[in-house]
GROMACS .gro file of C-alpha atoms in nm:
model
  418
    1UNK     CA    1   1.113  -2.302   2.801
    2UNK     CA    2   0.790  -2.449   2.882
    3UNK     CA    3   0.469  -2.255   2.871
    4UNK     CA    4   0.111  -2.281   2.936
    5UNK     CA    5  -0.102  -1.976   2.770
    6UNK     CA    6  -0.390  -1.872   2.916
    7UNK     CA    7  -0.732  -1.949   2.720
    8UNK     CA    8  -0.760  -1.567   2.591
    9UNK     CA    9  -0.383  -1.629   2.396
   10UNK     CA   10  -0.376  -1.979   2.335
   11UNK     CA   11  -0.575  -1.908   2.022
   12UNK     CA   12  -0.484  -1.604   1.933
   13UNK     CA   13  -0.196  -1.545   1.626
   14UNK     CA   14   0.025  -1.328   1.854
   15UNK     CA   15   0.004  -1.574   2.137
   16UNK     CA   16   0.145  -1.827   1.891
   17UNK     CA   17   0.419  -1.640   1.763
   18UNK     CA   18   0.485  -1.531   2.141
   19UNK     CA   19   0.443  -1.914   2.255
   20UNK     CA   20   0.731  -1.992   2.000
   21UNK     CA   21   0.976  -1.727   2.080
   22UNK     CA   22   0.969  -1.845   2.463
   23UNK     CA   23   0.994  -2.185   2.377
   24UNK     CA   24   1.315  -2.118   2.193
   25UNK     CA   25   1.480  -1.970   2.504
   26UNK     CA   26   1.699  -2.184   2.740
   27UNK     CA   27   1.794  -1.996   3.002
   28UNK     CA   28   2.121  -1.981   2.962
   29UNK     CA   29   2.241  -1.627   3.074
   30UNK     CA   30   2.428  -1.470   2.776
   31UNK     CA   31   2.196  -1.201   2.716
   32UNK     CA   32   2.296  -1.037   3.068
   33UNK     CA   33   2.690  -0.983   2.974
   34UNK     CA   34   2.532  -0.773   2.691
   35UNK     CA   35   2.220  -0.607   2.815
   36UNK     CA   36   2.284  -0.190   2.949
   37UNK     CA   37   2.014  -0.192   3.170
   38UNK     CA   38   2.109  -0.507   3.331
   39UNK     CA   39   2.459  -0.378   3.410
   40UNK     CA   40   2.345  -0.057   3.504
   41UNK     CA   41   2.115  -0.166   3.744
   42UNK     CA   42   2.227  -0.511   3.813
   43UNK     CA   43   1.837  -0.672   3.841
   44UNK     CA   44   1.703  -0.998   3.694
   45UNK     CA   45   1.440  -0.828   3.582
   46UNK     CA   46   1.603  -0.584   3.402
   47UNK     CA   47   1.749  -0.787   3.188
   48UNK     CA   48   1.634  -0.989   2.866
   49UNK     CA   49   1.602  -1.284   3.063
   50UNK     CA   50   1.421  -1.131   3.325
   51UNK     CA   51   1.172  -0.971   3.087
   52UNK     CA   52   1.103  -1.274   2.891
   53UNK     CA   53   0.981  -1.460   3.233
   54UNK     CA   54   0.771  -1.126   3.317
   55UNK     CA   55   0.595  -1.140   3.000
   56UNK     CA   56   0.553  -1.516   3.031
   57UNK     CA   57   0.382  -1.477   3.332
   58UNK     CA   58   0.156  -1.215   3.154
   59UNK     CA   59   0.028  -1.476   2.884
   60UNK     CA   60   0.022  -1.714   3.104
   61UNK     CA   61  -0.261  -1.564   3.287
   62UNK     CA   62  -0.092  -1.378   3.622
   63UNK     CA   63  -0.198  -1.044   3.717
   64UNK     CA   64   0.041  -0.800   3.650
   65UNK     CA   65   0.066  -0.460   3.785
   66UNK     CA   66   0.317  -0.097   3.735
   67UNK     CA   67   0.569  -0.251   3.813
   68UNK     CA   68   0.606  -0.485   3.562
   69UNK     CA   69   0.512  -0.259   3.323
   70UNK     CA   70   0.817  -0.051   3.427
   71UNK     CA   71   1.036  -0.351   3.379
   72UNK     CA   72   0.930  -0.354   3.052
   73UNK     CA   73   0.945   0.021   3.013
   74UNK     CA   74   1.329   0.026   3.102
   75UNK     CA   75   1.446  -0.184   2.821
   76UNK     CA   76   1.593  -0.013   2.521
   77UNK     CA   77   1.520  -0.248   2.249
   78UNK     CA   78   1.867  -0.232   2.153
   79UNK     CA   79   1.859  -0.594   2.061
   80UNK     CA   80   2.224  -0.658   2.156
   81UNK     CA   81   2.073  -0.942   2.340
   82UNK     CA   82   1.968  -1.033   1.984
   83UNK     CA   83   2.312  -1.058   1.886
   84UNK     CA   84   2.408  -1.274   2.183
   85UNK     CA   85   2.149  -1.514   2.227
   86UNK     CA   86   2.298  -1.856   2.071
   87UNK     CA   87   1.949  -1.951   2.024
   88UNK     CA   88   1.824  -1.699   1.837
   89UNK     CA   89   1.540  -1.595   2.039
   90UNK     CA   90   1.360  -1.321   1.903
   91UNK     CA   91   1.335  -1.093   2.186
   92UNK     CA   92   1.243  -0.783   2.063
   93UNK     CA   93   0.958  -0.926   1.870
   94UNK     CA   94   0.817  -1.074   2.214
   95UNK     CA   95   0.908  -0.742   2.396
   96UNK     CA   96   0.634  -0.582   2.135
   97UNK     CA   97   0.403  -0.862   2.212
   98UNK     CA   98   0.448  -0.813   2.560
   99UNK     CA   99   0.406  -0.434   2.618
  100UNK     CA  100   0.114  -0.411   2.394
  101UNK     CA  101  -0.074  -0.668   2.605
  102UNK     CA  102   0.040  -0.472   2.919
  103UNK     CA  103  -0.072  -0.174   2.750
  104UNK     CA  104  -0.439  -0.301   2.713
  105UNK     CA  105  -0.422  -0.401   3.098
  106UNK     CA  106  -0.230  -0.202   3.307
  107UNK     CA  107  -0.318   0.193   3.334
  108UNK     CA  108  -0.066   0.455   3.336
  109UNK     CA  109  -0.066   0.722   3.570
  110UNK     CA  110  -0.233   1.084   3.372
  111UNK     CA  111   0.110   1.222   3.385
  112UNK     CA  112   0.233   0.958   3.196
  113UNK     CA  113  -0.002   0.957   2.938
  114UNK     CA  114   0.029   1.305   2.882
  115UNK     CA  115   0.384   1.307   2.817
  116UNK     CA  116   0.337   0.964   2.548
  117UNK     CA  117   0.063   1.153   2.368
  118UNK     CA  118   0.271   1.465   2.376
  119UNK     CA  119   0.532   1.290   2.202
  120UNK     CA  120   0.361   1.125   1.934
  121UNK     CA  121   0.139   1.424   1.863
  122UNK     CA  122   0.447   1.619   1.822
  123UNK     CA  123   0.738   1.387   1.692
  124UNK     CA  124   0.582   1.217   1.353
  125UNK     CA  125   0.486   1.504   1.237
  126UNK     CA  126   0.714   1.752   1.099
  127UNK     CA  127   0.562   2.096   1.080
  128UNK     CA  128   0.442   2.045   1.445
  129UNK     CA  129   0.795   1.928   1.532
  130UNK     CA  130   0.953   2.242   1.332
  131UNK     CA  131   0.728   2.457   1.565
  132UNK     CA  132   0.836   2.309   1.876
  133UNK     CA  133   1.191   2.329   1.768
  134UNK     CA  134   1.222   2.708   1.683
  135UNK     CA  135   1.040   2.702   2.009
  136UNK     CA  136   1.308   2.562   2.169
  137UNK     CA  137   1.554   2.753   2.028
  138UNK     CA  138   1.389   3.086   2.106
  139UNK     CA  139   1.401   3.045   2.490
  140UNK     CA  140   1.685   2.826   2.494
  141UNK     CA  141   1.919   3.093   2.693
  142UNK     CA  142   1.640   3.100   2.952
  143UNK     CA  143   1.621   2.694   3.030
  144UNK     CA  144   1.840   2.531   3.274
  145UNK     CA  145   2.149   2.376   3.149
  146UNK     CA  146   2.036   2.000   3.119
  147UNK     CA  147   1.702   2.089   2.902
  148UNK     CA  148   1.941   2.371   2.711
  149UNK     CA  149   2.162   2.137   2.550
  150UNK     CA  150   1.870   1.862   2.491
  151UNK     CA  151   1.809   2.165   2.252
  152UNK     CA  152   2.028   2.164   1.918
  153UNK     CA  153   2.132   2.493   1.716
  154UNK     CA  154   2.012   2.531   1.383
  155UNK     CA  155   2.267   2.395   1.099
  156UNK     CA  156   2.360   2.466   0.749
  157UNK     CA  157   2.466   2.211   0.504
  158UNK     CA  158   2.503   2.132   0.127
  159UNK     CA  159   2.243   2.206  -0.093
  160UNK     CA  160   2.029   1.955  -0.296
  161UNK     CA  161   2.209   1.832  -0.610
  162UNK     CA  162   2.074   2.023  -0.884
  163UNK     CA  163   1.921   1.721  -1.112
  164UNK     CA  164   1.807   1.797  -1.511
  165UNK     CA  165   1.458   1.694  -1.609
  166UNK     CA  166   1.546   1.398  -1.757
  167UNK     CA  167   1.759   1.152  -1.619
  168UNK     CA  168   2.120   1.105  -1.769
  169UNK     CA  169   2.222   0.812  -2.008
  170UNK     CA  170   2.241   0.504  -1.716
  171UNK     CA  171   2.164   0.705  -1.440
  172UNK     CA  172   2.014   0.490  -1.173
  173UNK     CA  173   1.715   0.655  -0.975
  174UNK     CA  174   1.648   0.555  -0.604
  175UNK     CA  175   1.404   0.679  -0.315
  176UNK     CA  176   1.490   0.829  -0.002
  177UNK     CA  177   1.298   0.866   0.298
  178UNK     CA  178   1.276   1.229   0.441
  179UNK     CA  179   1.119   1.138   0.768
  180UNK     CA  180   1.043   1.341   1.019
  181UNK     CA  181   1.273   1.474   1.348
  182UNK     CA  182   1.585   1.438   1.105
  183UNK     CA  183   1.430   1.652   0.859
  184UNK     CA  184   1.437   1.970   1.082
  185UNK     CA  185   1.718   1.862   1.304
  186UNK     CA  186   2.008   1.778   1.023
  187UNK     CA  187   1.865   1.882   0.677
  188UNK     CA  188   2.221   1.803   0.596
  189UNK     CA  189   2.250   1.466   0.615
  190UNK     CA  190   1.983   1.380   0.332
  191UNK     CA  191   2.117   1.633   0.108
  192UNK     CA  192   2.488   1.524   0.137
  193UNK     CA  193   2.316   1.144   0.066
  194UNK     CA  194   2.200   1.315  -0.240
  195UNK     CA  195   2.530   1.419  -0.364
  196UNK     CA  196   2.743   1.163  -0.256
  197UNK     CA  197   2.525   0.905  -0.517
  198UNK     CA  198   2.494   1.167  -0.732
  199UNK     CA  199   2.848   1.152  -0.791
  200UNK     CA  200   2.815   0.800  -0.841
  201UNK     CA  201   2.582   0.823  -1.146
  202UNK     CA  202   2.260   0.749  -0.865
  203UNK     CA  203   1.955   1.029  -0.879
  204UNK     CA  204   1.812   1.001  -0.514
  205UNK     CA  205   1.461   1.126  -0.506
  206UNK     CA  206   1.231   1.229  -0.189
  207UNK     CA  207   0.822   1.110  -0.279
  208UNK     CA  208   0.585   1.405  -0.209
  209UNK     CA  209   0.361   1.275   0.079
  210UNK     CA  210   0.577   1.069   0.249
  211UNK     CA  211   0.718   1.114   0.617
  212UNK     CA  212   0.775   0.950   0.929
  213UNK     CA  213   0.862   0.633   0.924
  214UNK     CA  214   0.582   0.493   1.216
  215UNK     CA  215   0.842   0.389   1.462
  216UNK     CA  216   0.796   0.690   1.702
  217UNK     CA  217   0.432   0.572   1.735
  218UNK     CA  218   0.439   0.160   1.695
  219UNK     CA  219   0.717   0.200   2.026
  220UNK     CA  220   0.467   0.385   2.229
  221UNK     CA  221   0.223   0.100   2.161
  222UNK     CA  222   0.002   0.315   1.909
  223UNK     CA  223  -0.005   0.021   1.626
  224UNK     CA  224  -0.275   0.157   1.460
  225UNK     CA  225  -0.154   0.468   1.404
  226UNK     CA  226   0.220   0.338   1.259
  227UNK     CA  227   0.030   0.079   1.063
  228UNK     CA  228  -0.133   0.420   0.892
  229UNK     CA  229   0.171   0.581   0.884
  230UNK     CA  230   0.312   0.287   0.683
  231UNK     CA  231   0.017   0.254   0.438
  232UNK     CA  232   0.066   0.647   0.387
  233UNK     CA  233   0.425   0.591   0.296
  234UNK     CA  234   0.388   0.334   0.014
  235UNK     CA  235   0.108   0.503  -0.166
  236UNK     CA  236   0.363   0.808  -0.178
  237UNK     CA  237   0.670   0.551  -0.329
  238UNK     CA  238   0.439   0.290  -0.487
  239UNK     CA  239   0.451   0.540  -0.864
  240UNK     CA  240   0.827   0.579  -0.911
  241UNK     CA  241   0.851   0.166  -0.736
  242UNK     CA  242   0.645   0.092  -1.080
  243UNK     CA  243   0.860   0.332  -1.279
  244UNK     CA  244   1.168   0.205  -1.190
  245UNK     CA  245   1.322   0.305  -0.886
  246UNK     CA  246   1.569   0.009  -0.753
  247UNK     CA  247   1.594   0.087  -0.419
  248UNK     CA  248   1.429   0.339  -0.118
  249UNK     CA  249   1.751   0.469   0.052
  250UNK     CA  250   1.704   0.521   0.481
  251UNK     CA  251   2.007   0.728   0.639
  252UNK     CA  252   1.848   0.666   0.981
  253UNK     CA  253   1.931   0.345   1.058
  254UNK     CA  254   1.554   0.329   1.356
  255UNK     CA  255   1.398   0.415   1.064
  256UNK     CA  256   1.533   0.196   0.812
  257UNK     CA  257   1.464  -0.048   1.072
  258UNK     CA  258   1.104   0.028   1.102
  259UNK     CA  259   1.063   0.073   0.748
  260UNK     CA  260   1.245  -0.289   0.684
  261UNK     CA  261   0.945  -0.450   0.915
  262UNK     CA  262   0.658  -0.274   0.743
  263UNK     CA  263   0.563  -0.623   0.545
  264UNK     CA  264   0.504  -0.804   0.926
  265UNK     CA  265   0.333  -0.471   1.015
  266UNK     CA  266   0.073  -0.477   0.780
  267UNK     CA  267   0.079  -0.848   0.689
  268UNK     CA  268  -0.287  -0.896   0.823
  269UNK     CA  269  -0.395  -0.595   0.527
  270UNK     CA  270  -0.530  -0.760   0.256
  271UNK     CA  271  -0.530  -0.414   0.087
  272UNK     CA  272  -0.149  -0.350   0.163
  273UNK     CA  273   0.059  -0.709   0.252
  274UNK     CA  274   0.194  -0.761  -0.097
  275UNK     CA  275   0.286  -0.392  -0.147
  276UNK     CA  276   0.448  -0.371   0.195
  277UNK     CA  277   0.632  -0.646   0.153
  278UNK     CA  278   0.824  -0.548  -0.174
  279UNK     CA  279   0.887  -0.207  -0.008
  280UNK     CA  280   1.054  -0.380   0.279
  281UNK     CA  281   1.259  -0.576   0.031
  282UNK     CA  282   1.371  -0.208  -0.122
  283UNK     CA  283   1.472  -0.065   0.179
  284UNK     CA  284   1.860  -0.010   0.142
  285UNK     CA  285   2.123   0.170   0.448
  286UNK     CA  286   2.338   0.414   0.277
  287UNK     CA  287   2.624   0.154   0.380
  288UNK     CA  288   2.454  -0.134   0.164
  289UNK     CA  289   2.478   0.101  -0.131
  290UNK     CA  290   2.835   0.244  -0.105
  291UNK     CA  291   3.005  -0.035   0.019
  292UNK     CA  292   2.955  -0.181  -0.376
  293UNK     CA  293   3.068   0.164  -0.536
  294UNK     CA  294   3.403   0.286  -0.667
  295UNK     CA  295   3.421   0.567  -0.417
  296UNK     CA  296   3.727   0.745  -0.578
  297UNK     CA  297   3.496   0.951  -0.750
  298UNK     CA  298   3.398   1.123  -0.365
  299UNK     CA  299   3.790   1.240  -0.348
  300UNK     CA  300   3.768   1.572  -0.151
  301UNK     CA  301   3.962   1.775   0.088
  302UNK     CA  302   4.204   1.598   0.284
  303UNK     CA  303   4.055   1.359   0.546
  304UNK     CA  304   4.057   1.494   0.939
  305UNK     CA  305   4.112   1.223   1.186
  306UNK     CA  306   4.129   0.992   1.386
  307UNK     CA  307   3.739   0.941   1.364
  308UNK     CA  308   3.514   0.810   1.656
  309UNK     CA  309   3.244   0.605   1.520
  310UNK     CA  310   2.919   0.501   1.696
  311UNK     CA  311   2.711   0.230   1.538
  312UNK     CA  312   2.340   0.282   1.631
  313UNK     CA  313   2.212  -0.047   1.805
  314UNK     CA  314   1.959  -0.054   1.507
  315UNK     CA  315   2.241  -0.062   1.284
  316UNK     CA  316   2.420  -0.380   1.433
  317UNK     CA  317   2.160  -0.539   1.631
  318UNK     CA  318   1.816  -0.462   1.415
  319UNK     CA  319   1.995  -0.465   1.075
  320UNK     CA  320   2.276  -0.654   1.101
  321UNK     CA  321   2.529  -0.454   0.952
  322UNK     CA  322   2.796  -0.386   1.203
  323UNK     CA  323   3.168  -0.298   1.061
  324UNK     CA  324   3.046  -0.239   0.717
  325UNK     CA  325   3.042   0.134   0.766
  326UNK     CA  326   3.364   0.117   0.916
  327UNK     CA  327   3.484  -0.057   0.669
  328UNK     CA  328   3.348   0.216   0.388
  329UNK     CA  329   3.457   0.484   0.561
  330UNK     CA  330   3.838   0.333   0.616
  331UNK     CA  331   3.837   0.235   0.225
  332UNK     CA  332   3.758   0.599   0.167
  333UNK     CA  333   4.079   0.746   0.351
  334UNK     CA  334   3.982   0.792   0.742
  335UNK     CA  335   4.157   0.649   1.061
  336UNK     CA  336   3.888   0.499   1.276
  337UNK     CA  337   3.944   0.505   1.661
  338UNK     CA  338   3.891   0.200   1.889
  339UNK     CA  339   3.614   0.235   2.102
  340UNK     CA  340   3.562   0.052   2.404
  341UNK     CA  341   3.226  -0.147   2.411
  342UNK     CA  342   3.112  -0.056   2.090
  343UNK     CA  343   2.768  -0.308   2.108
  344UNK     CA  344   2.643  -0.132   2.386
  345UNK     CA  345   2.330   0.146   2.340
  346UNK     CA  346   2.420   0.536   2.392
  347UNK     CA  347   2.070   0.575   2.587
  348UNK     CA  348   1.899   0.721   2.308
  349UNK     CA  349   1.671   0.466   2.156
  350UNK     CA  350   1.405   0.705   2.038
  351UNK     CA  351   1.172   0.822   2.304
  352UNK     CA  352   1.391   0.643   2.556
  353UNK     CA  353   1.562   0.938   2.678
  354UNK     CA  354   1.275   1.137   2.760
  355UNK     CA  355   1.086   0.886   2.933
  356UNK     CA  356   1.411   0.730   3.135
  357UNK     CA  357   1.637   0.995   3.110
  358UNK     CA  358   1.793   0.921   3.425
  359UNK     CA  359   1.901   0.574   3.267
  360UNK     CA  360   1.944   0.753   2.918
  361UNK     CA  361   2.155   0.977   3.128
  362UNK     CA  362   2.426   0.737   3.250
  363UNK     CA  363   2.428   0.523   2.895
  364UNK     CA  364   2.522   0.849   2.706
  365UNK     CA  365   2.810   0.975   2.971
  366UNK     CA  366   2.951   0.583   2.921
  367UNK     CA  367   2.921   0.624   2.557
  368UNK     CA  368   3.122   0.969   2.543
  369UNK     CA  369   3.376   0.855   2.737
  370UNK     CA  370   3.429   0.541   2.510
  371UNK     CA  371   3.389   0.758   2.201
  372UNK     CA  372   3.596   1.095   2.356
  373UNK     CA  373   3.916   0.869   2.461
  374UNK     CA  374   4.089   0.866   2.166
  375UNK     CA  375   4.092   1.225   2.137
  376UNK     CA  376   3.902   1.195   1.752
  377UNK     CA  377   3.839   1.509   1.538
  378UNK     CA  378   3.473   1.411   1.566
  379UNK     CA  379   3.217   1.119   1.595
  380UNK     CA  380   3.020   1.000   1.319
  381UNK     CA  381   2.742   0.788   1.387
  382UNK     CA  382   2.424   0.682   1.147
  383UNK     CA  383   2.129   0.757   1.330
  384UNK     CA  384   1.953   1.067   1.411
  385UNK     CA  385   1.821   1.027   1.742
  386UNK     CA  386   2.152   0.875   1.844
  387UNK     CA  387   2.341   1.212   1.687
  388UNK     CA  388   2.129   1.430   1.879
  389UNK     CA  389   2.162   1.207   2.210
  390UNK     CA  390   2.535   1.242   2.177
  391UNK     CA  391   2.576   1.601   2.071
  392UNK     CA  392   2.441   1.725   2.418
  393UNK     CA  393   2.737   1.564   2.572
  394UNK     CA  394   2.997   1.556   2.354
  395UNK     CA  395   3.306   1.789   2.384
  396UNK     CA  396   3.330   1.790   2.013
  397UNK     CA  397   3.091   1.787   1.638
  398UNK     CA  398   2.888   1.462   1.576
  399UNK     CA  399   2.740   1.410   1.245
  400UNK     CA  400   2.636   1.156   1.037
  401UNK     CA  401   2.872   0.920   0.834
  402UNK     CA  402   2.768   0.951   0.504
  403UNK     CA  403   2.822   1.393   0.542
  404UNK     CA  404   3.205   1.281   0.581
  405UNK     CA  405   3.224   1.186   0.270
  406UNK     CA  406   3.069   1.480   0.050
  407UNK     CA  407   3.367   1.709   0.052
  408UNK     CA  408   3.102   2.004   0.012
  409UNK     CA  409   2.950   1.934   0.347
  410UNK     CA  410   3.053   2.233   0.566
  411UNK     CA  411   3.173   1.976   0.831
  412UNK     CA  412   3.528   1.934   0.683
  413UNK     CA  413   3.582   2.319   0.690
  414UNK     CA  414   3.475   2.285   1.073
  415UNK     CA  415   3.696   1.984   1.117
  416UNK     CA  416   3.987   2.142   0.959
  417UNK     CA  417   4.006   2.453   1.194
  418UNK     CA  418   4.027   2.194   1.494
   0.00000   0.00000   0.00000
């Protein structure tokens, strides 16, 4: 694609990197057979292709208004498109580029800006979030059926693994990021992580002052504050990095994502670069772990099934690890369902389905009726936002992957009265 950026770009680093990406796009049209807005909607400019040529216009020096800011808005950064594109154009990278510029230039409306500060005053942080919740909960027999189930009950799970002071003879020690939303929402999920590598001879350790991940905030265009979000997190790892640990563990596959990118986020910090780029180089999916373990030593209660499984688009499409956690969770005993259109997005994508909920809205009816048809005992799925998306319109329990196999995770009791 040719371009010709405008003076105030031309020079600038992210106008280069954005000059290359569009020069690596042909045209060609693949990205639309894969993209869930363009389907839904069935616009040119709702689709990858479409985007790219609205922000090209952009650096290129045309005015540009609302509604190509809602254009913008509409995409999920699923990054199937990713997966497509034969040319490997780097589209979510641009899309960044592209709504941060439009962020500078084009004003939102005050209701709109109220609802993206309310979200990222409330959402990284997880005492604030906590509040909110039990909020929730509270009135939740007084709000009308569509916010009610946006609203999950509280869950029990496994407790913590018990660990000694000292660490046992070859015991391996890794991190794990608590985060934030997932923390309060599925406390479960973490500590089942915990004993599922325990078992494996692997002590999994939260760091005291760490949290959200910064992805809540870098997706709602507040850099600045993800970028401090990210130097916050590897000041909290960066002791037990020195002593040892070989590897920081993320069960929430956006997050792992985010956490995966932190050495381009803070590559301009002279303070931070080198730092943040050996923590990127840690970061591990639960799938990359277990998928090189002996998991006969998680035998358990006998496996429910069939099992529905949903791979987050930032599983396949950001990290690149589509059908390995099928493939651990078939090795450990379960029947996997087929599931029609597996690639495409459930509607969740973080702060997606509060912002376009009516879009968010269709995606995750499509996605339960792929997931529901093969009558499974539940869905599984690796990503907390995508868990919670799907729960408020599933007929039956979702939960995360990795709680299916810690037999001590109360979901198997649940699944076997089914």
């Amino acid at each position: 694609m040719e371009t010709r950026l405008a003076a105030p770009f031309r020079d600038q680093a992210l106008g280069q990197e954005a000059d290359r990406v569009l020069r690596s796009c042909v045209h060609c049209g693949f990205c639309l057979a894969t993209c869930p807005t363009y389907q839904l909607l069935g616009s040119e400019l709702d689709s990858p292709r479409g985007r790219i040529y609205l922000i090209k216009q952009v650096l290129e020096g045309q005015d540009a208004g609302a509604r190509t800011q809602l254009h913008l808005d509409r995409c999920l950064t699923c990054r199937s498109c990713e997966t497509t594109c034969p040319s490997g154009v780097r589209y979510g990278r641009l899309l960044d580029i592209g709504r941060a510029v439009l962020e500078a230039r084009v004003p939102r409306t005050p209701w709109a800006r109220l609802r993206r500060w309310a979200l990222n005053f409330v959402l990284p942080h997880r005492r604030r979030f906590a509040l909110a919740l039990a909020l929730g909960r509270a009135v939740r027999p007084l709000l009308p059926a569509r916010l009610a189930r946006a609203v999950p009950a509280a869950v029990s799970g496994p407790a913590w693994p018990a660990y000694g002071e000292e660490p046992r003879a070859g015991e391996r020690t890794m991190l794990v990021l608590e985060g934030c939303v997932q923390a309060e929402l599925a406390p479960s999920i973490n500590a089942s992580l915990a004993r599922v590598l325990e078992r494996l001879g692997v002590r999994l350790l939260p760091a005291p002052g760490a949290g959200c991940c910064g992805a809540i905030g870098f997706h709602l265009n507040r850099v600045e504050e993800a970028q401090a979000l990210a130097r916050r997190n590897i000041d909290a790892w960066w002791p037990r990095i020195e002593g040892g640990a070989e590897a920081i563990v993320v069960s929430a596959s956006g997050c792992g994502m985010q956490v995966r990118d932190y050495g381009h986020l803070l590559r301009d910090d002279p303070d931070y670069a080198e730092r943040a780029a050996r923590v990127a180089a840690l970061v591990k999916d639960p799938v990359e772990i277990l998928e090189n373990e002996d998991l006969a030593a998680l035998a358990g209660p006998e496996r429910p099934g069939p099992i529905a499984f949903h791979p987050p688009c930032t599983l396949q499409h950001g990290l690149r690890l589509a059908g390995r956690v099928e493939a651990v969770l078939a090795g450990a005993g379960f029947t996997l369902t087929e599931i029609e259109d597996r690639h495409l997005c459930c509607g969740s994508a973080g702060t997606y389905s509060i912002l376009q909920p009516a879009l968010a809205e269709q995606l995750g009816a499509r996605k339960i009726t792929a997931l529901e048809r093969g009558d499974p005992a539940c869905i599984a799925t690796a990503n907390i936002g995508c868990q919670a998306h799907l729960q408020a319109r599933a007929g039956r329990r979702v939960v995360h992957w990795v709680e299916l196999l810690d037999p001590e995770n109360p979901v198997h009791k649940a699944l076997r009265r089914r």
